[in-house]
Short mmCIF file of C-alpha atoms in Angstrom, two decimals:
data_model
loop_
_atom_site.label_atom_id
_atom_site.label_comp_id
_atom_site.label_asym_id
_atom_site.label_seq_id
_atom_site.Cartn_x
_atom_site.Cartn_y
_atom_site.Cartn_z
CA UNK H 21 8.94 -14.25 19.59
CA UNK H 22 5.76 -12.56 20.83
CA UNK H 23 2.35 -13.70 19.63
CA UNK H 24 1.22 -12.30 16.27
CA UNK H 25 -1.47 -12.68 13.62
CA UNK H 26 -0.64 -11.91 9.98
CA UNK H 27 -3.56 -11.37 7.59
CA UNK H 28 -2.93 -11.48 3.85
CA UNK H 29 -5.36 -9.83 1.42
CA UNK H 30 -4.45 -10.42 -2.21
CA UNK H 31 -5.30 -9.78 -5.83
CA UNK H 32 -5.91 -12.95 -7.87
CA UNK H 33 -2.62 -14.37 -9.13
CA UNK H 34 -0.45 -12.08 -7.00
CA UNK H 35 0.99 -15.02 -5.04
CA UNK H 36 -0.68 -14.07 -1.76
CA UNK H 37 -1.38 -17.68 -0.83
CA UNK H 38 2.17 -18.81 -1.67
CA UNK H 39 3.51 -15.91 0.42
CA UNK H 40 1.21 -16.84 3.31
CA UNK H 41 2.32 -20.49 3.22
CA UNK H 42 6.00 -19.54 3.09
CA UNK H 43 5.57 -17.14 6.01
CA UNK H 44 3.72 -19.74 8.07
CA UNK H 45 6.41 -22.30 7.31
CA UNK H 46 9.26 -19.90 8.20
CA UNK H 47 7.52 -18.90 11.44
CA UNK H 48 6.34 -22.45 12.19
CA UNK H 49 2.69 -21.45 12.69
CA UNK H 50 -0.54 -22.57 10.97
CA UNK H 51 -1.77 -20.95 7.76
CA UNK H 52 -5.54 -20.66 7.30
CA UNK H 53 -6.99 -20.34 3.80
CA UNK H 54 -9.50 -22.99 2.66
CA UNK H 55 -8.71 -24.74 5.93
CA UNK H 56 -11.32 -22.43 7.45
CA UNK H 57 -13.99 -24.02 5.26
CA UNK H 58 -12.89 -27.49 6.34
CA UNK H 59 -13.18 -26.42 10.00
CA UNK H 60 -16.69 -25.01 9.45
CA UNK H 61 -17.67 -28.21 7.59
CA UNK H 62 -16.39 -30.39 10.42
CA UNK H 63 -17.98 -28.33 13.21
CA UNK H 64 -21.36 -28.08 11.46
CA UNK H 65 -21.47 -31.34 9.58
CA UNK H 66 -21.99 -29.60 6.23
CA UNK H 67 -20.32 -30.73 3.01
CA UNK H 68 -17.26 -28.68 2.01
CA UNK H 69 -18.55 -28.60 -1.60
CA UNK H 70 -21.58 -26.56 -0.58
CA UNK H 71 -19.56 -24.29 1.72
CA UNK H 72 -16.91 -23.57 -0.92
CA UNK H 73 -19.49 -21.97 -3.20
CA UNK H 74 -20.06 -19.33 -0.52
CA UNK H 75 -16.37 -18.88 0.38
CA UNK H 76 -15.28 -15.27 -0.22
CA UNK H 77 -18.37 -14.66 -2.34
CA UNK H 78 -21.21 -12.46 -1.21
CA UNK H 79 -24.73 -13.67 -1.95
CA UNK H 80 -26.10 -12.75 -5.39
CA UNK H 81 -29.54 -11.07 -5.37
CA UNK H 82 -31.16 -14.32 -6.56
CA UNK H 83 -29.53 -16.24 -3.68
CA UNK H 84 -31.21 -14.05 -1.09
CA UNK H 85 -33.71 -15.66 1.25
CA UNK H 86 -37.39 -15.18 0.54
CA UNK H 87 -37.86 -13.16 3.74
CA UNK H 88 -36.23 -9.72 3.59
CA UNK H 89 -33.72 -9.16 6.41
CA UNK H 90 -32.96 -12.87 6.94
CA UNK H 91 -29.28 -13.75 6.52
CA UNK H 92 -28.41 -15.54 3.26
CA UNK H 93 -26.50 -18.85 3.24
CA UNK H 94 -23.37 -16.84 2.33
CA UNK H 95 -23.92 -14.57 5.35
CA UNK H 96 -24.12 -17.63 7.60
CA UNK H 97 -20.90 -19.06 6.15
CA UNK H 98 -19.23 -15.66 6.67
CA UNK H 99 -20.37 -15.55 10.31
CA UNK H 100 -19.13 -19.07 11.03
CA UNK H 101 -15.76 -18.30 9.42
CA UNK H 102 -15.56 -15.00 11.33
CA UNK H 103 -16.12 -16.86 14.60
CA UNK H 104 -13.33 -19.33 13.81
CA UNK H 105 -10.97 -16.55 12.63
CA UNK H 106 -11.47 -14.71 15.94
CA UNK H 107 -10.93 -17.92 17.94
CA UNK H 108 -7.75 -18.81 16.08
CA UNK H 109 -6.36 -15.26 16.39
CA UNK H 110 -7.06 -15.32 20.12
CA UNK H 111 -5.47 -18.68 20.80
CA UNK H 112 -2.38 -18.87 18.56
CA UNK H 113 0.05 -17.08 16.26
CA UNK H 114 -1.07 -17.73 12.69
CA UNK H 115 -1.34 -16.49 9.11
CA UNK H 116 -4.87 -15.97 7.70
CA UNK H 117 -5.57 -15.49 3.99
CA UNK H 118 -8.42 -13.23 2.80
CA UNK H 119 -11.95 -13.54 4.24
CA UNK H 120 -11.92 -9.97 5.65
CA UNK H 121 -9.69 -11.19 8.51
CA UNK H 122 -7.86 -7.82 8.63
CA UNK H 123 -11.11 -6.04 9.51
CA UNK H 124 -12.46 -8.80 11.76
CA UNK H 125 -9.25 -8.54 13.82
CA UNK H 126 -8.53 -4.82 13.47
CA UNK H 127 -8.73 -4.14 17.21
CA UNK H 128 -5.98 -6.65 17.99
CA UNK H 129 -2.59 -5.17 18.94
CA UNK H 130 -0.78 -8.20 17.59
CA UNK H 131 -2.22 -7.87 14.07
CA UNK H 132 -0.07 -7.22 11.00
CA UNK H 133 -2.37 -6.73 8.01
CA UNK H 134 -0.81 -7.07 4.58
CA UNK H 135 -2.19 -6.69 1.05
CA UNK H 136 -0.40 -8.17 -1.99
CA UNK H 137 -0.89 -6.84 -5.52
CA UNK H 138 0.96 -6.95 -8.84
CA UNK H 139 0.71 -5.86 -12.46
CA UNK H 140 -1.94 -7.76 -14.48
CA UNK H 141 0.68 -9.41 -16.73
CA UNK H 142 2.53 -10.98 -13.78
CA UNK H 143 -0.74 -12.25 -12.33
CA UNK H 144 -2.05 -13.57 -15.64
CA UNK H 145 1.06 -15.65 -16.18
CA UNK H 146 0.81 -17.14 -12.69
CA UNK H 147 -2.88 -18.03 -13.16
CA UNK H 148 -2.21 -19.65 -16.56
CA UNK H 149 0.53 -21.76 -15.02
CA UNK H 150 -1.34 -22.69 -11.85
CA UNK H 151 -4.60 -23.67 -13.58
CA UNK H 152 -3.04 -24.91 -16.85
CA UNK H 153 -5.36 -22.66 -18.85
CA UNK H 154 -4.98 -20.27 -21.78
CA UNK H 155 -4.62 -16.51 -21.64
CA UNK H 156 -8.28 -15.64 -22.24
CA UNK H 157 -9.58 -18.07 -19.62
CA UNK H 158 -6.97 -16.82 -17.16
CA UNK H 159 -7.99 -13.20 -17.80
CA UNK H 160 -11.64 -14.07 -17.18
CA UNK H 161 -10.82 -16.00 -14.00
CA UNK H 162 -8.63 -13.16 -12.70
CA UNK H 163 -11.32 -10.57 -13.35
CA UNK H 164 -14.08 -12.66 -11.76
CA UNK H 165 -12.03 -13.57 -8.69
CA UNK H 166 -11.02 -9.95 -8.03
CA UNK H 167 -14.60 -8.81 -8.60
CA UNK H 168 -15.93 -11.35 -6.09
CA UNK H 169 -13.28 -10.52 -3.49
CA UNK H 170 -13.85 -6.77 -3.88
CA UNK H 171 -17.63 -7.11 -3.52
CA UNK H 172 -17.30 -9.52 -0.57
CA UNK H 173 -14.88 -7.23 1.27
CA UNK H 174 -16.98 -4.13 0.61
CA UNK H 175 -20.18 -5.90 1.69
CA UNK H 176 -18.90 -7.34 4.96
CA UNK H 177 -16.53 -4.55 6.08
CA UNK H 178 -17.84 -1.31 4.50
CA UNK H 179 -14.21 -0.65 3.46
CA UNK H 180 -12.58 -0.57 0.04
CA UNK H 181 -10.59 -3.69 -0.81
CA UNK H 182 -6.87 -2.91 -1.27
CA UNK H 183 -7.21 0.75 -0.21
CA UNK H 184 -4.22 1.85 1.86
CA UNK H 185 -5.97 2.96 5.06
CA UNK H 186 -7.16 -0.61 5.72
CA UNK H 187 -3.65 -2.17 5.77
CA UNK H 188 -0.29 -1.91 7.56
CA UNK H 189 1.69 -2.96 4.47
CA UNK H 190 0.81 -3.13 0.78
CA UNK H 191 3.45 -4.87 -1.34
CA UNK H 192 3.87 -5.37 -5.08
CA UNK H 193 4.91 -9.02 -5.48
CA UNK H 194 5.48 -8.60 -9.22
CA UNK H 195 8.04 -5.89 -8.67
CA UNK H 196 9.69 -7.15 -5.47
CA UNK H 197 9.41 -10.90 -6.10
CA UNK H 198 7.67 -13.48 -3.91
CA UNK H 199 10.71 -14.34 -1.78
CA UNK H 200 11.57 -10.68 -1.16
CA UNK H 201 7.99 -10.05 -0.02
CA UNK H 202 8.27 -13.00 2.41
CA UNK H 203 11.63 -11.74 3.74
CA UNK H 204 10.20 -8.21 4.16
CA UNK H 205 7.19 -9.36 6.17
CA UNK H 206 9.43 -11.58 8.30
CA UNK H 207 11.61 -8.51 8.95
CA UNK H 208 8.58 -6.58 10.24
CA UNK H 209 7.58 -9.46 12.53
CA UNK H 210 11.15 -9.61 13.83
CA UNK H 211 11.33 -5.79 14.34
CA UNK H 212 7.97 -5.52 16.08
CA UNK H 213 8.91 -8.39 18.41
CA UNK H 214 11.87 -6.37 19.73
CA UNK E 24 25.44 -2.94 -3.33
CA UNK E 25 23.94 -2.29 -6.77
CA UNK E 26 22.72 1.17 -7.74
CA UNK E 27 19.20 2.08 -6.58
CA UNK E 28 16.81 5.01 -6.33
CA UNK E 29 14.24 5.11 -3.53
CA UNK E 30 11.31 7.50 -3.91
CA UNK E 31 9.21 8.34 -0.86
CA UNK E 32 5.66 9.67 -1.26
CA UNK E 33 4.07 10.61 2.06
CA UNK E 34 1.01 11.93 3.81
CA UNK E 35 1.62 15.09 5.86
CA UNK E 36 2.95 14.21 9.30
CA UNK E 37 3.54 10.54 8.47
CA UNK E 38 7.31 10.88 8.99
CA UNK E 39 8.18 10.34 5.32
CA UNK E 40 10.98 12.90 5.38
CA UNK E 41 12.48 11.49 8.60
CA UNK E 42 12.32 8.00 7.08
CA UNK E 43 13.97 9.25 3.88
CA UNK E 44 16.80 10.93 5.83
CA UNK E 45 17.38 7.85 8.00
CA UNK E 46 17.47 5.62 4.90
CA UNK E 47 19.91 7.93 3.12
CA UNK E 48 22.11 8.05 6.19
CA UNK E 49 22.09 4.24 6.65
CA UNK E 50 22.85 3.72 2.95
CA UNK E 51 25.32 6.61 2.81
CA UNK E 52 23.66 8.28 -0.21
CA UNK E 53 22.16 11.76 -0.73
CA UNK E 54 18.56 12.56 0.19
CA UNK E 55 16.72 15.07 -2.01
CA UNK E 56 13.75 16.96 -0.60
CA UNK E 57 13.89 20.79 -0.57
CA UNK E 58 17.47 20.36 -1.77
CA UNK E 59 15.95 20.11 -5.26
CA UNK E 60 14.67 23.68 -4.94
CA UNK E 61 18.12 24.88 -3.87
CA UNK E 62 19.64 23.19 -6.95
CA UNK E 63 17.07 24.80 -9.28
CA UNK E 64 17.70 28.18 -7.59
CA UNK E 65 21.46 27.84 -8.03
CA UNK E 66 21.28 26.66 -11.66
CA UNK E 67 18.78 29.35 -12.71
CA UNK E 68 19.75 32.20 -10.41
CA UNK E 69 16.22 32.46 -8.98
CA UNK E 70 15.51 33.12 -5.30
CA UNK E 71 14.60 30.02 -3.29
CA UNK E 72 11.75 31.99 -1.63
CA UNK E 73 9.93 32.38 -4.95
CA UNK E 74 10.60 28.78 -5.96
CA UNK E 75 9.37 27.36 -2.68
CA UNK E 76 5.88 28.78 -3.26
CA UNK E 77 5.61 26.55 -6.34
CA UNK E 78 7.20 23.47 -4.72
CA UNK E 79 4.76 20.53 -4.75
CA UNK E 80 1.88 22.91 -5.47
CA UNK E 81 0.10 23.02 -8.79
CA UNK E 82 -0.80 26.45 -10.16
CA UNK E 83 -4.12 27.89 -8.99
CA UNK E 84 -6.48 29.10 -11.75
CA UNK E 85 -5.61 32.74 -10.94
CA UNK E 86 -1.87 31.96 -11.29
CA UNK E 87 -2.27 30.81 -14.89
CA UNK E 88 -0.56 32.82 -17.60
CA UNK E 89 -2.67 35.22 -19.65
CA UNK E 90 -2.13 33.15 -22.80
CA UNK E 91 -3.98 29.82 -22.75
CA UNK E 92 -1.65 26.85 -23.26
CA UNK E 93 1.47 28.62 -21.94
CA UNK E 94 3.08 26.84 -18.97
CA UNK E 95 2.51 28.48 -15.58
CA UNK E 96 5.41 29.37 -13.26
CA UNK E 97 4.58 26.23 -11.25
CA UNK E 98 4.78 24.13 -14.42
CA UNK E 99 8.24 25.55 -15.13
CA UNK E 100 9.42 24.78 -11.60
CA UNK E 101 8.03 21.24 -11.99
CA UNK E 102 9.91 20.78 -15.30
CA UNK E 103 13.20 22.02 -13.86
CA UNK E 104 12.83 19.76 -10.80
CA UNK E 105 11.90 16.83 -13.06
CA UNK E 106 15.05 17.35 -15.10
CA UNK E 107 17.22 17.37 -11.97
CA UNK E 108 15.41 14.31 -10.53
CA UNK E 109 16.13 12.36 -13.75
CA UNK E 110 19.78 13.48 -13.76
CA UNK E 111 20.33 12.51 -10.13
CA UNK E 112 18.61 9.13 -10.60
CA UNK E 113 20.81 8.44 -13.62
CA UNK E 114 24.08 9.37 -11.98
CA UNK E 115 23.87 8.13 -8.39
CA UNK E 116 22.05 6.03 -5.79
CA UNK E 117 19.80 8.36 -3.82
CA UNK E 118 16.55 8.88 -1.89
CA UNK E 119 14.04 11.38 -3.34
CA UNK E 120 11.07 12.72 -1.37
CA UNK E 121 7.77 13.57 -3.11
CA UNK E 122 7.66 15.68 -6.28
CA UNK E 123 6.14 12.86 -8.40
CA UNK E 124 9.60 11.23 -8.55
CA UNK E 125 8.03 7.73 -8.54
CA UNK E 126 6.22 8.47 -11.81
CA UNK E 127 9.07 10.48 -13.38
CA UNK E 128 11.35 7.47 -12.81
CA UNK E 129 8.85 4.64 -13.32
CA UNK E 130 10.72 3.11 -16.25
CA UNK E 131 13.92 2.66 -14.24
CA UNK E 132 14.73 -0.92 -13.19
CA UNK E 133 16.57 0.31 -10.10
CA UNK E 134 13.56 2.19 -8.69
CA UNK E 135 11.92 1.30 -5.37
CA UNK E 136 8.84 3.49 -4.93
CA UNK E 137 7.45 3.75 -1.42
CA UNK E 138 4.43 5.57 0.02
CA UNK E 139 4.12 6.30 3.76
CA UNK E 140 0.78 6.89 5.48
CA UNK E 141 -0.61 6.79 9.03
CA UNK E 142 -3.76 7.40 11.02
CA UNK E 143 -4.71 11.10 11.34
CA UNK E 144 -4.12 11.13 15.13
CA UNK E 145 -0.48 9.98 14.77
CA UNK E 146 0.14 12.57 12.05
CA UNK E 147 -1.56 15.40 13.95
CA UNK E 148 0.62 14.83 17.00
CA UNK E 149 3.78 14.87 14.87
CA UNK E 150 2.76 18.10 13.11
CA UNK E 151 1.91 19.81 16.44
CA UNK E 152 5.32 18.86 17.80
CA UNK E 153 7.32 19.73 14.69
CA UNK E 154 5.72 23.13 14.11
CA UNK E 155 5.00 23.94 17.79
CA UNK E 156 1.37 24.66 16.97
CA UNK E 157 -2.01 23.76 18.50
CA UNK E 158 -4.33 21.00 17.43
CA UNK E 159 -6.63 23.09 15.20
CA UNK E 160 -3.75 24.74 13.33
CA UNK E 161 -2.08 21.35 12.89
CA UNK E 162 -5.32 19.87 11.52
CA UNK E 163 -5.64 22.72 9.01
CA UNK E 164 -1.99 22.43 7.95
CA UNK E 165 -2.31 18.64 7.54
CA UNK E 166 -5.44 18.96 5.42
CA UNK E 167 -4.00 21.72 3.22
CA UNK E 168 -0.66 19.93 2.70
CA UNK E 169 -2.34 16.64 1.72
CA UNK E 170 -4.77 18.51 -0.54
CA UNK E 171 -1.89 20.25 -2.34
CA UNK E 172 0.15 17.08 -2.72
CA UNK E 173 -2.85 15.12 -4.00
CA UNK E 174 -3.73 17.80 -6.58
CA UNK E 175 -0.08 18.23 -7.65
CA UNK E 176 0.41 14.47 -8.11
CA UNK E 177 -2.87 14.04 -10.00
CA UNK E 178 -2.12 17.04 -12.25
CA UNK E 179 1.42 16.07 -13.24
CA UNK E 180 1.08 12.26 -13.37
CA UNK E 181 -2.59 11.51 -14.15
CA UNK E 182 -2.43 8.97 -11.32
CA UNK E 183 -4.09 8.89 -7.91
CA UNK E 184 -1.80 9.88 -5.05
CA UNK E 185 -1.29 7.00 -2.59
CA UNK E 186 -3.22 4.48 -4.72
CA UNK E 187 -1.58 1.05 -4.59
CA UNK E 188 -0.91 0.47 -8.30
CA UNK E 189 1.53 3.42 -8.37
CA UNK E 190 3.87 2.05 -5.65
CA UNK E 191 6.03 -0.96 -4.83
CA UNK E 192 5.46 -0.63 -1.07
CA UNK E 193 2.91 1.26 1.01
CA UNK E 194 3.67 1.30 4.72
CA UNK E 195 1.76 2.55 7.77
CA UNK E 196 4.36 4.39 9.87
CA UNK E 197 1.88 4.95 12.73
CA UNK E 198 1.30 1.22 13.11
CA UNK E 199 4.80 -0.09 12.35
CA UNK E 200 6.83 2.78 13.82
CA UNK E 201 9.38 4.97 11.99
CA UNK E 202 12.41 2.77 12.75
CA UNK E 203 10.63 -0.42 11.70
CA UNK E 204 9.66 1.23 8.39
CA UNK E 205 13.31 2.21 7.83
CA UNK E 206 14.52 -1.33 8.65
CA UNK E 207 11.88 -2.81 6.33
CA UNK E 208 12.86 -0.67 3.35
CA UNK E 209 16.55 -1.41 4.02
CA UNK E 210 15.66 -5.12 3.98
CA UNK E 211 14.10 -4.75 0.51
CA UNK E 212 17.16 -2.91 -0.81
CA UNK E 213 19.35 -5.65 0.64
CA UNK E 214 17.16 -8.46 -0.83
CA UNK E 215 16.91 -6.92 -4.29
CA UNK E 216 20.68 -6.39 -4.38
CA UNK E 217 21.20 -10.17 -4.03
#
């Protein structure tokens, strides 16, 4: 099979991470999600706890540095992650979750950029189950996560999160089912390798 | 294979119709595009020429009937097409191109709604070739066709044309290639029939 990089953007609770891990497992390649934070932490000797607060979150106005025009801590974390994403995409076939990877890698011929979405009810139920929380807490978490991801994507790429022109495939995991989504993406990888 | 209905929304020049015909042929089911106009013409004894002017075009303000609240000719053509689309979807597996079929049939469990898009350059080249016209004429035709489809979809469905929440799959035919898109949709039909 030729070299490829699959990027997975995803709405909160849509199963994007599960799909990414299943794809990586089926294709026997690494999957990068929070792993990227661990790599930054290791390379820079910074605690993962601090880095995780800036992961896929753009700086809030009150987090901005005192000097206008200086990059915020979140900007620095984004840049370090971007560097690692580009290195990984260059050196190996892999699956990368979120973190604007589709736009960071958009000039690569071997990129397949995917976005996963689903109806709110499907996503709510998954979040309740995953986090063992009630409906109201799950609804708040879903809303906040999507809001952060949308703002982060918009800020670092100047594109609209989940808008069709930014992706090669957009799939509804609630309608198709997680395993069907995995099989469909595998089919595209197989077809484009021909 | 269980019964299914595939609806294909498409940007002008994206190859949506070719994809629909290839799917229908591979699945050995009918494909409805302009055929819907021919059926309306036959059932109502109206000339196809007149009907085609109202096909996938919402009425312009100057086409509205003199009495406010009366349906325009375009509205009547939409209603007749909608009736036939619902009948066909009820009675047989088929592929239906455009005409808001995804929203007309959205309550059906056997629906797979697909939207096809591509970069403008890919679409321009296809339109130039298909219509044997120059670049400028192709660009105008592409813009006008998309504008009409967008307005028609918005008017009859109150949804945004090509926006992810309205579709099960959105595929970039320019990036993936027409045959890969066909194979991918076939894979979904095969998976969901399991």
